[in-house]
Coordinates of C-alpha atoms and ligand atoms in Angstrom, one line a residue:
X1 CA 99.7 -29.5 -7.8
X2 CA 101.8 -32.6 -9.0
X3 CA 100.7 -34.6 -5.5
X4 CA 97.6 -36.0 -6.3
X5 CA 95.7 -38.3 -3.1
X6 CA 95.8 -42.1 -4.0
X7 CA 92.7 -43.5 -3.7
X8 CA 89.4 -43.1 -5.7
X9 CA 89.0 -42.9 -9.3
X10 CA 90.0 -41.4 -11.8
X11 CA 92.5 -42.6 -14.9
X12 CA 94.0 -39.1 -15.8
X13 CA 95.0 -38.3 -12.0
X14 CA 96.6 -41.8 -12.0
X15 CA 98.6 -40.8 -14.9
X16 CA 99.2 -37.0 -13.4
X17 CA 100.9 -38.6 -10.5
X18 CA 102.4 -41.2 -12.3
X19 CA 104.0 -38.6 -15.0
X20 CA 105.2 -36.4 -12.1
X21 CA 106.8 -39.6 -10.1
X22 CA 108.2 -40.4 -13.1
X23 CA 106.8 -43.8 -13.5
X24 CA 106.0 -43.8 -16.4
X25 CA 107.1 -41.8 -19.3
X26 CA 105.6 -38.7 -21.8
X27 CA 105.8 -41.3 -24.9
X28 CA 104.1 -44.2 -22.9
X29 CA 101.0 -41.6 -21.8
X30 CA 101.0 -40.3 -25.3
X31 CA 101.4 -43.7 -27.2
X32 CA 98.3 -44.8 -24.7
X33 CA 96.5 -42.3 -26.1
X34 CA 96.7 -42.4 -29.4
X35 CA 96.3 -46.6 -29.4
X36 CA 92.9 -45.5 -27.5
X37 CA 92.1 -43.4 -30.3
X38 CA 92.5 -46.1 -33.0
X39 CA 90.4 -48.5 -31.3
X40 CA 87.9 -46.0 -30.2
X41 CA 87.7 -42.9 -32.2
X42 CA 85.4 -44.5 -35.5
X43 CA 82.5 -45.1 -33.2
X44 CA 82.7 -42.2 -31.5
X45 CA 83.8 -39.1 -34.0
X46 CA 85.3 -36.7 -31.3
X47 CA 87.8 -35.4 -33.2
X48 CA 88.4 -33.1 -35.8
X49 CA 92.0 -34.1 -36.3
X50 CA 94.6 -36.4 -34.4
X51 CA 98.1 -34.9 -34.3
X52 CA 100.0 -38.1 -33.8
X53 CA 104.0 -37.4 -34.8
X54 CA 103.5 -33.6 -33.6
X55 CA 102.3 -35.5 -30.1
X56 CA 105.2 -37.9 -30.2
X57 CA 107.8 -35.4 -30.9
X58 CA 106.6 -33.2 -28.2
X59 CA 106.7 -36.2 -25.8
X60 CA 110.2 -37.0 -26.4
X61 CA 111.0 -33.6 -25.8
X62 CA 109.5 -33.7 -22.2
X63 CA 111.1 -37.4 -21.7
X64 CA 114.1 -35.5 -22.5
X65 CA 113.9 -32.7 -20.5
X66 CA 113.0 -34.9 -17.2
X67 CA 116.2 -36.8 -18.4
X68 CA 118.3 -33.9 -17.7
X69 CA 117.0 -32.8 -14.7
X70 CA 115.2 -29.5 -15.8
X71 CA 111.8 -28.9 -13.8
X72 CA 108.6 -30.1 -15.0
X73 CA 105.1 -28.6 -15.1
X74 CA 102.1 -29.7 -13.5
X75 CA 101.2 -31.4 -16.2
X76 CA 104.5 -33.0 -17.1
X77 CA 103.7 -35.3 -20.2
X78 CA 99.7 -35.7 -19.9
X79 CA 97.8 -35.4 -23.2
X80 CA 95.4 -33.1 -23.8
X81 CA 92.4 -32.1 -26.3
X82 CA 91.3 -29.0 -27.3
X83 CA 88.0 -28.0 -28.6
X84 CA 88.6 -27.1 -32.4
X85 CA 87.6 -22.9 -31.6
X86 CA 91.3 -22.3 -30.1
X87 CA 94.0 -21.5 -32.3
X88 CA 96.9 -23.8 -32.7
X89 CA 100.2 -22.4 -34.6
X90 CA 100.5 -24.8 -37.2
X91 CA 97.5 -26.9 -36.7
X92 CA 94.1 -26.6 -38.7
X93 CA 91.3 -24.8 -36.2
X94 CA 88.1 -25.0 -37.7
X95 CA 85.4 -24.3 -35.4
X96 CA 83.6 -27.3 -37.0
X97 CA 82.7 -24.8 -40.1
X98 CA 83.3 -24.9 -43.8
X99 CA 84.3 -21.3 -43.7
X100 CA 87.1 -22.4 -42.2
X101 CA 88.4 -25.3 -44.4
X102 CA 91.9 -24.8 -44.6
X103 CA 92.8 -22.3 -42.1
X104 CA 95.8 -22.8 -40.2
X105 CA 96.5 -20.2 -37.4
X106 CA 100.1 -18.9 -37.0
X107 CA 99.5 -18.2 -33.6
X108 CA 98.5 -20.2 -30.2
X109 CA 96.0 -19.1 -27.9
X110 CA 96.8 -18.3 -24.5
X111 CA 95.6 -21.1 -23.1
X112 CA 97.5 -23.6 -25.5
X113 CA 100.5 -21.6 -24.5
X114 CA 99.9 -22.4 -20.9
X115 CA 99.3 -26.1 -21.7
X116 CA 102.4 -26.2 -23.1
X117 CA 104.6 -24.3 -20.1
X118 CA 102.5 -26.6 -18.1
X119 CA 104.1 -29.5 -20.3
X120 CA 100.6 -31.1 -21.7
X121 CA 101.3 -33.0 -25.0
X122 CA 98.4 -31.9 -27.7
X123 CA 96.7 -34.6 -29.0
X124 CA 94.3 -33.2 -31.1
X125 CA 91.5 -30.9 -31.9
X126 CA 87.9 -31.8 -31.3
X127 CA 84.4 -31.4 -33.2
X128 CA 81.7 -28.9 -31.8
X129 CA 78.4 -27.3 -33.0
X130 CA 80.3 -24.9 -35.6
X131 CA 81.1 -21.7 -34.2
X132 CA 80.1 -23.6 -30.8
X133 CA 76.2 -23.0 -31.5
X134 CA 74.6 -25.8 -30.6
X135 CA 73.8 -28.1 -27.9
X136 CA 74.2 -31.9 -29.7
X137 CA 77.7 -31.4 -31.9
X138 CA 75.0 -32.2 -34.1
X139 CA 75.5 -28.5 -36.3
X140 CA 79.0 -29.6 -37.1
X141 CA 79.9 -29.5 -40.5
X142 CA 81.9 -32.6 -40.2
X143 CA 79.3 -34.6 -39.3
X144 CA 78.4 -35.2 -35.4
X145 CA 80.2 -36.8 -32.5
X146 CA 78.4 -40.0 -30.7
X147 CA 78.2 -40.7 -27.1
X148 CA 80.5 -43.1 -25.7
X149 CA 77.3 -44.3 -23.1
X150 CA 75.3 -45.2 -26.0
X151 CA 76.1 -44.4 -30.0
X152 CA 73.0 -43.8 -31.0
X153 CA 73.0 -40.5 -28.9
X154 CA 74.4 -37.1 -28.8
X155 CA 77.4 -36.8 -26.4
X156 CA 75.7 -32.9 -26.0
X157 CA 77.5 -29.8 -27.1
X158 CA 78.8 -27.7 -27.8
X159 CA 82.4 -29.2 -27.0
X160 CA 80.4 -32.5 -27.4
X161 CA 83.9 -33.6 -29.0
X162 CA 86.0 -32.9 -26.1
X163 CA 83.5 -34.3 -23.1
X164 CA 83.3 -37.8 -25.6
X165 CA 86.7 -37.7 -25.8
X166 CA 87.7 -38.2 -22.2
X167 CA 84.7 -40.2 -21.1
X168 CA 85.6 -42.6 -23.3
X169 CA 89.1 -42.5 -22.3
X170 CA 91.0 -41.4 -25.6
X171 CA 92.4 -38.5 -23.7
X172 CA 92.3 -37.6 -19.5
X173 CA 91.9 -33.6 -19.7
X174 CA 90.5 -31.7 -22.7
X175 CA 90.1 -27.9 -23.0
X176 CA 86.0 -26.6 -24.2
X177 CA 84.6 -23.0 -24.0
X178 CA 81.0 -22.3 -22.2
X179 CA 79.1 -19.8 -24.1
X180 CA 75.5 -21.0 -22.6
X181 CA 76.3 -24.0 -20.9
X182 CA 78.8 -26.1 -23.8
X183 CA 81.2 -27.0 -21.0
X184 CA 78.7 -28.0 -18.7
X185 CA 75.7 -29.9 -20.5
X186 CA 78.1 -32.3 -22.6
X187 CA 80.1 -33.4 -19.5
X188 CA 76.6 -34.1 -17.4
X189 CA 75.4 -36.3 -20.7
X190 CA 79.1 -37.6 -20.9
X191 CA 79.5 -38.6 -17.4
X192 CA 82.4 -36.0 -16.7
X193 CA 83.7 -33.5 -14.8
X194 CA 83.3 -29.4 -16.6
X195 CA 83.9 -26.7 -15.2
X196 CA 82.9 -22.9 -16.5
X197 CA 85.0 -20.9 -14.7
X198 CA 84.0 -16.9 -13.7
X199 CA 83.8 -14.7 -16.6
X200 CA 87.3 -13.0 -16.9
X201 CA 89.2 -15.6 -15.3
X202 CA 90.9 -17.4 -18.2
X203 CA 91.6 -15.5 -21.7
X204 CA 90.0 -15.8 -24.8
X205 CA 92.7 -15.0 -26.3
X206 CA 93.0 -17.0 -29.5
X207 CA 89.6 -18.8 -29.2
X208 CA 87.3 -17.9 -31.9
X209 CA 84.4 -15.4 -30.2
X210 CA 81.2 -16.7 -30.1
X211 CA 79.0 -14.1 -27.8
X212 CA 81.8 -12.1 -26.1
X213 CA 80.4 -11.0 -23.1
X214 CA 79.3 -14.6 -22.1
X215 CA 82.1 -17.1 -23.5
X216 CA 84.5 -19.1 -21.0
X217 CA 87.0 -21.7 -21.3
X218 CA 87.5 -24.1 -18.9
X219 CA 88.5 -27.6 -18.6
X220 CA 86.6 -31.6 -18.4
X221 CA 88.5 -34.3 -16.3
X222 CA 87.6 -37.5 -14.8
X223 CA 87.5 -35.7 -11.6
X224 CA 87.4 -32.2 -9.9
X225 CA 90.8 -32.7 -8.6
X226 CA 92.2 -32.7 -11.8
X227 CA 89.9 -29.9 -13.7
X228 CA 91.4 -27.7 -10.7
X229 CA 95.0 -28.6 -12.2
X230 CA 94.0 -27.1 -15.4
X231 CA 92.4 -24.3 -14.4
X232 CA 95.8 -23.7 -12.5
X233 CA 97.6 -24.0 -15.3
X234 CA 95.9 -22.3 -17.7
X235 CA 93.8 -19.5 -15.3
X236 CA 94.6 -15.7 -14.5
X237 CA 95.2 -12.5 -16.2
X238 CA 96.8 -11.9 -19.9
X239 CA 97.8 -8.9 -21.1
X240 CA 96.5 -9.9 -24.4
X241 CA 92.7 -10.6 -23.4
X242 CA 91.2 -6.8 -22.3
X243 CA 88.3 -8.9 -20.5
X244 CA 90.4 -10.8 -18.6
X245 CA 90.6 -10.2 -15.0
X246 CA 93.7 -9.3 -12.4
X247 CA 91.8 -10.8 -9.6
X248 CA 94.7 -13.0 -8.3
X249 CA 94.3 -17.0 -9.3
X250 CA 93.9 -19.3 -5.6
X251 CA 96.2 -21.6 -4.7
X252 CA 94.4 -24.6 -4.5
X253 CA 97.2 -27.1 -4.2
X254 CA 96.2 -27.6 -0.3
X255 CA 92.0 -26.2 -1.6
X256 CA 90.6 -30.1 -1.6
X257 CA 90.6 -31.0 2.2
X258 CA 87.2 -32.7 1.3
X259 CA 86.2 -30.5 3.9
X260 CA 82.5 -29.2 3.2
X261 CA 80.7 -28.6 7.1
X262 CA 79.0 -25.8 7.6
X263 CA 78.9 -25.2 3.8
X264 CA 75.2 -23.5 2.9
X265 CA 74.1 -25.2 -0.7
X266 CA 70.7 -23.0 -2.3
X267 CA 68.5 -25.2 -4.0
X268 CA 66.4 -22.9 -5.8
X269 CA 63.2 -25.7 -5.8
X270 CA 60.6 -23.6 -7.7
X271 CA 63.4 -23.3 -10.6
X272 CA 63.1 -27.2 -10.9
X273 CA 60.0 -28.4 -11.6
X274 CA 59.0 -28.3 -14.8
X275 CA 60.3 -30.6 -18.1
X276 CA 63.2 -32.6 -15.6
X277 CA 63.0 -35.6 -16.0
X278 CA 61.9 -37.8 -12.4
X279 CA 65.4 -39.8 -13.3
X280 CA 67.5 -36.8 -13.0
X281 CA 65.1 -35.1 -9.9
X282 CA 66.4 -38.2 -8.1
X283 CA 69.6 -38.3 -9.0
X284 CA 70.2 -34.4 -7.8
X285 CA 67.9 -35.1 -4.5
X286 CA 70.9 -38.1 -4.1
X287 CA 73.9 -36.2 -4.8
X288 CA 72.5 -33.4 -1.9
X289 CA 71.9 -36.0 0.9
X290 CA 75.5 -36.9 -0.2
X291 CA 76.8 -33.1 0.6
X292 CA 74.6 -33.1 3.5
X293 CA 76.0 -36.3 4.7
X294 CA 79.2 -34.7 5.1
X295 CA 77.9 -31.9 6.7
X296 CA 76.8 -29.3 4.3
X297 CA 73.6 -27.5 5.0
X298 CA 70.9 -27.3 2.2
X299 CA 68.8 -24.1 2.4
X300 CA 65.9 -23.2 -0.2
X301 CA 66.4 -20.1 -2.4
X302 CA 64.5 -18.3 -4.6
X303 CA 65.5 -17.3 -8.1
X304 CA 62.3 -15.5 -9.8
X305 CA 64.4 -14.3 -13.1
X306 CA 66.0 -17.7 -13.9
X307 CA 62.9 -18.8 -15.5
X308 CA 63.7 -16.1 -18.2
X309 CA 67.3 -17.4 -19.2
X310 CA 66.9 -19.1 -22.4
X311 CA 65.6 -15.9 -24.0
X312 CA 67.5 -13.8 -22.4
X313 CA 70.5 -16.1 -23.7
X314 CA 69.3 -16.6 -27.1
X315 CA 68.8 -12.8 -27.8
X316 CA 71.9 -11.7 -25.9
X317 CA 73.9 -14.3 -27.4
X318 CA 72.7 -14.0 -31.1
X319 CA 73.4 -10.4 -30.9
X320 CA 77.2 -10.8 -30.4
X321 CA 77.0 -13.5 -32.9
X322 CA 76.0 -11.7 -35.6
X323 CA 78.5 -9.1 -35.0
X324 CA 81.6 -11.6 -34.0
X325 CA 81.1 -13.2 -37.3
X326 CA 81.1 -10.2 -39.5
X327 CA 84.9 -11.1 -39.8
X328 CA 84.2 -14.4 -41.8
X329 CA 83.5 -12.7 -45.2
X330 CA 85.9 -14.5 -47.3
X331 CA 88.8 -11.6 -47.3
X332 CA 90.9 -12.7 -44.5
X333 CA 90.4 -16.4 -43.4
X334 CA 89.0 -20.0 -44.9
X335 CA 86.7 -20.5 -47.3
X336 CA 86.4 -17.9 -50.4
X337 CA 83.6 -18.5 -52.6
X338 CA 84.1 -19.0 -56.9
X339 CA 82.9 -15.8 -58.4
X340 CA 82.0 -15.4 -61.7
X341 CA 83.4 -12.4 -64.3
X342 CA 80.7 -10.0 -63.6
X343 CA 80.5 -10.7 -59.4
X344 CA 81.8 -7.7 -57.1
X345 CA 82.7 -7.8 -53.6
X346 CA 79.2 -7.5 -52.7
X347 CA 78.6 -10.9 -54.8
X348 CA 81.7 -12.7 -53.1
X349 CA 80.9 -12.1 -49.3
X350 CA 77.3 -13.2 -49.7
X351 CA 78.3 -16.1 -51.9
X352 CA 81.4 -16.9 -49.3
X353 CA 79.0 -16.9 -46.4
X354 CA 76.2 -18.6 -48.0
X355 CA 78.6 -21.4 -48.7
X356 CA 80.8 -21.6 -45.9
X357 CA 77.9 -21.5 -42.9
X358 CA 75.8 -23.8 -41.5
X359 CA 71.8 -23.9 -41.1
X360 CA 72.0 -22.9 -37.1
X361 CA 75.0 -20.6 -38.1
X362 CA 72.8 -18.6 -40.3
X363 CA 69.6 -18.5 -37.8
X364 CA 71.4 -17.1 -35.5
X365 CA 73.5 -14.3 -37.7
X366 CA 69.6 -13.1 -38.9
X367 CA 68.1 -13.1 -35.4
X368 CA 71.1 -11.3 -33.9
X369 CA 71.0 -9.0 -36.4
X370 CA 67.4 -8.7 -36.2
X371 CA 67.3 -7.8 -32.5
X372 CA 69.8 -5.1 -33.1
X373 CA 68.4 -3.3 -35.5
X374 CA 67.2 0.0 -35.1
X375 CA 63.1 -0.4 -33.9
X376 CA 63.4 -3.2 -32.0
X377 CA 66.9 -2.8 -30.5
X378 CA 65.0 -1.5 -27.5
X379 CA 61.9 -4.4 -27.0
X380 CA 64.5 -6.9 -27.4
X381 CA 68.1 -6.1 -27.1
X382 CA 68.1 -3.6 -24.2
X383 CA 64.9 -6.2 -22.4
X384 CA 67.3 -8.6 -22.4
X385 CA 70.1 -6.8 -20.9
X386 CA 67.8 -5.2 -18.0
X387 CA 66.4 -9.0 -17.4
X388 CA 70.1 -10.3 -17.7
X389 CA 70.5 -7.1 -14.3
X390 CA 67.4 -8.5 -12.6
X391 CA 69.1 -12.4 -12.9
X392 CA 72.6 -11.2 -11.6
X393 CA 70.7 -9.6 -8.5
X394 CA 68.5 -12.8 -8.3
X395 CA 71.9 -14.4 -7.7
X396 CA 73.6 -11.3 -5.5
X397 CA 70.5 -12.1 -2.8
X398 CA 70.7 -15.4 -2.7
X399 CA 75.1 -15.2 -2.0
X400 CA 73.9 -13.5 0.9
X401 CA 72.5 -16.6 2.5
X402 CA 74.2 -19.2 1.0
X403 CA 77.6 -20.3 -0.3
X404 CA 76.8 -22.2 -3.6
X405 CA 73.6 -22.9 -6.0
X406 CA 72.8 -26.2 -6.9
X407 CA 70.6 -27.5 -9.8
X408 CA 70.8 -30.2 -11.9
X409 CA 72.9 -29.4 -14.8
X410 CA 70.8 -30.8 -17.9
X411 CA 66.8 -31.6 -17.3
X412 CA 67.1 -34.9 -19.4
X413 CA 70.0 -37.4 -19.9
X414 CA 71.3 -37.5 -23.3
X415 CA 68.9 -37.7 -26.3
X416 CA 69.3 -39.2 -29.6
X417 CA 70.6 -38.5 -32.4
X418 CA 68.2 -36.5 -34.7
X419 CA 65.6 -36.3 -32.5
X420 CA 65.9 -32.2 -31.7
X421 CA 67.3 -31.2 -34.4
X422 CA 64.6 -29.6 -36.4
X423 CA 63.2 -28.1 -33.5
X424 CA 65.1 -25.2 -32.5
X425 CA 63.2 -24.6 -29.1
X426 CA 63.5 -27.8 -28.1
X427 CA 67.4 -28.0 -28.6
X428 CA 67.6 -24.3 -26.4
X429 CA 65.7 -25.8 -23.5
X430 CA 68.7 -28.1 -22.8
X431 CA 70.4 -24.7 -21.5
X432 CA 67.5 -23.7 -19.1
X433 CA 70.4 -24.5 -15.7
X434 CA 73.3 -23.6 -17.7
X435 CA 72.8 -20.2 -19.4
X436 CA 72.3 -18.3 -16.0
X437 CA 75.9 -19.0 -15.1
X438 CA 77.2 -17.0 -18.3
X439 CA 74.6 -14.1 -17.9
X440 CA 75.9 -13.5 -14.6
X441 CA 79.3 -14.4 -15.1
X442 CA 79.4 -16.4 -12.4
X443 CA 81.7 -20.1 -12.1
X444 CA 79.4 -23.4 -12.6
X445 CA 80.6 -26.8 -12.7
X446 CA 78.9 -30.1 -13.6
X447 CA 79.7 -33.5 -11.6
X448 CA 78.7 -37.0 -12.6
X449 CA 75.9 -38.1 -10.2
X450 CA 74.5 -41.0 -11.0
X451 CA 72.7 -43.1 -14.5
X452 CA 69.4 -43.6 -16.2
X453 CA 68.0 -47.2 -16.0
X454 CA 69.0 -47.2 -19.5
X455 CA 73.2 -46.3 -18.2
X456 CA 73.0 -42.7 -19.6
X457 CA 75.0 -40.0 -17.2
X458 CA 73.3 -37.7 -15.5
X459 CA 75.5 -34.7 -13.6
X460 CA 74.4 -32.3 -11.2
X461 CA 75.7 -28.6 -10.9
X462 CA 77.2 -26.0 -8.4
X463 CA 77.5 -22.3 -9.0
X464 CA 79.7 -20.2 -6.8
X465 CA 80.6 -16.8 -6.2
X466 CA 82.5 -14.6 -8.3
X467 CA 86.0 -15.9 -9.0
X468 CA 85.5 -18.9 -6.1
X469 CA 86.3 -21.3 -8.1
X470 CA 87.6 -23.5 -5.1
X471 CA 84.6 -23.9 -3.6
X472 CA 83.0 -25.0 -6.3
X473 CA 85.9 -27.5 -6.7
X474 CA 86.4 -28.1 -3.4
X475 CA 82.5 -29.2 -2.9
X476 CA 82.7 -31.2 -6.2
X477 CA 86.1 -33.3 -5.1
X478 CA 84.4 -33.6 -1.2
X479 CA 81.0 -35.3 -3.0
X480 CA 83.3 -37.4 -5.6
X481 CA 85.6 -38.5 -2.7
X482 CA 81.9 -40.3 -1.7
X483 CA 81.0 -41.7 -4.4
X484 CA 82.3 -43.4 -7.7
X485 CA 79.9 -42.7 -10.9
X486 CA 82.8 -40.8 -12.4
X487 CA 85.2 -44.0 -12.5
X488 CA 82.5 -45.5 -14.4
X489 CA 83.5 -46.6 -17.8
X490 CA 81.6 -47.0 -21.1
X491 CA 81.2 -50.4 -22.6
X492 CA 81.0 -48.4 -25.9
X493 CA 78.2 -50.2 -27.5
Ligands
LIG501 N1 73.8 -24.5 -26.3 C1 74.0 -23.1 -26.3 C2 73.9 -22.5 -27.6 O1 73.6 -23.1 -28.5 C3 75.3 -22.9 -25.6 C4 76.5 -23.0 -26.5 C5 77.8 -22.7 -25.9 O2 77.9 -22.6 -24.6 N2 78.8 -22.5 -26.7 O3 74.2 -21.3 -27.8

């Protein structure tokens, strides 16, 4: 997919096509980068660490290598972010938590190694709710990202790092992971492109597990056109991931004909009333008349179990939480706590975890663990699980009349700094759209679709089929080729 369309928006595809054509080199794109970094990076925070001379080495490998004729990748020279929860060989992978400090993986994930045959140039890793728990970046423990549409705000989260990162231009593509939505919600408060692809589709292999049987990675762009070279590049079965799937990856080099007649868009209305804002109402009423302009159909749908995502979500999700993390207990990674002559191991794993995480971190180990306990395993747990059937068939029904769901992705641009975070429910009711797409496994992305009075993003989102990913893209690059709020750039004030 190196023949990008000329045309509308979009830095990163410029620099795809240019990279491919050979105009201009790895070093310049990666120099570019790092130059937007310096001048950039201080108000905004996204990253967790910039790997400058690694980058620059790497580039003038590629330069090299184009040099001598050998073939290049799809993304031949274009720097990339990853969210800080995928292991890098060599370089420091946090997860944004102090039980981490210090760890240094000696292995990639899969989906670095696949940036890499793709010929991406890291850049660096970016901050995120530790352990990706969060919606804000705000739970980070070194300290939270800003939104490059206004500082005093939160860019969202949990890959608040990477979405800030390329809507304020420091990087075109970044890598996050969707647990409940962290792909999605920061790029719709961002102004971005995310895209959660179908549970299975891309392996997890080597990101740090979060809530197992709802995690995703998937990547943010400028524009759908080049979040579906990504997922290319870094989609389709592993060996080393169990979950992922052998369901063959699309070809979607010829996918984005901008061609969306006949298309059937569910809007589930009764899911959309209540606590969205009357900015974002209009600004997903737009971005339909915009589909239907070119000939999609919009039909009404009904999905009666959505309403019961968040806790669904938060007691599915807290569940696997609090048994993912059992492997943090100061034996094999990070952080160890001091002990004193007379402490045991008993003394040193409760000391080590104490220490090394976070306030949200901890809420969510003692509810998981609370809802799995023997007693109420069954009222909350296995509830959960049968409501989480009852949503998948909501969905099942409503693919039987139509060929994508649309919602908005967030019910509120971004909010400030502060203002939710001592009010857990509040924070959670970000995820209302996002978490259904992870309880179903189903693939969701989130387009730019217009801004508040105030210039905050707003996006709006499409959910697809199982493993039809290129609908979803193909509908999102059709409504972008109409309209332009993703070329938008913040002033960064
Ligand atoms: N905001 C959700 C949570 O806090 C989703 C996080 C995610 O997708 N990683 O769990």
């Amino acid at each position: 997919m190196t023949h990008l369309r000329q045309g509308y928006g979009g830095q990163g595809r410029s620099l795809i096509r240019q990279l491919a054509e050979g105009a201009t080199t790895a070093v310049a794109a990666c120099q570019a980068s790092l130059d937007r970094i310096r001048a950039v990076e201080p108000a905004i925070g996204a990253f967790n660490i910039v790997v400058a001379e690694r980058a620059l080495d790497r580039a003038r490998l590629l330069d090299q290598a184009r040099a001598k004729g050998e073939p290049l990748g799809p993304l031949h020279g274009v720097p990339v972010a990853l969210k800080d929860n995928m292991c890098t060989a060599g370089v420091p992978t946090t997860a944004s938590s102090r039980i981490l400090r210090g760890f240094i993986p000696p292995y990639d994930a899969t989906v670095v190694e696949r940036l890499d045959a793709a010929g991406a140039v890291l850049i660096g890793k970016t901050n995120l709710d530790e352990f990706a728990m969060g919606s804000s970046t705000e739970n980070s423990a070194l300290g939270p990202s800003k939104n490059p549409w206004d500082t005093t705000r939160t860019p969202g989260g949990s890959s608040g790092g990477s979405a800030a990162a390329v809507a304020s231009r420091m990087v075109p593509l970044a890598l996050g992971s969707d647990t409940g939505g962290s792909i999605r919600q920061p790029a719709a408060l961002c102004g971005v492109v995310g895209l959660k692809p179908t549970y299975g589709r891309v392996s997890r292999y080597g990101l740090m597990a979060f809530a197992s049987s709802l995690d995703q990675i998937g990547p943010f762009a400028q524009t759908a056109e080049e979040a579906a070279v990504v997922f290319s590049a870094i989609g389709g079965q592993d060996p080393r991931d169990a979950t992922s799937s052998s369901e063959p990856m699309p070809d979607l080099r010829d996918a984005l004909t901008g061609d969306v007649t006949g298309l059937r868009i569910g809007v589930p209305r009764a899911f959309l009333g209540e606590g969205v804002d009357a900015v974002v109402s209009s600004a997903f009423d737009a971005a339909l008349q915009v589909l239907a302009a070119r000939g999609a159909r919009l039909v009404d749908i009904d999905l009666p179990h959505a309403g019961y995502g968040i806790p669904v979500y938060y007691l599915i999700a807290t569940a696997e939480a609090s048994s993912n993390l059992a492997r943090y207990d100061g034996v094999r990674y990070g952080h160890r706590a001091t002990l004193g002559k007379d402490d045991g191991l008993l003394e040193m794993y409760e000391r080590t975890r104490d220490e090394g995480f976070g306030a949200e971190v901890k809420r969510r180990i003692m509810l998981g663990t609370y809802v799995l306990s023997a007693g109420y395993y069954d009222a909350y747990y296995l509830k959960a699980q049968q409501v989480r059937t009852l949503l998948r068939q909501d969905y099942e029904r409503a693919f039987g009349t139509v060929d994508l769901v649309a919602t908005p992705t967030t019910p509120t641009p971004a909010f400030t700094l502060g203002e939710k975070t001592s009010d857990p429910i509040q924070m959670y009711l970000n995820d209302i759209f996002t978490v259904s797409a992870n309880l179903t496994g189903l693939p969701a992305i989130s387009v730019p679709c217009g801004f508040s009075p105030g210039r905050l993003p707003i996006g709006f989102q499409l959910t697809g089929r199982m493993f039809d990913e290129a609908t979803l893209l193909r509908t999102a690059d059709a409504y972008q080729r109409d309209t332009a709020f993703h070329a938008e750039e913040p002033s960064l004030r």
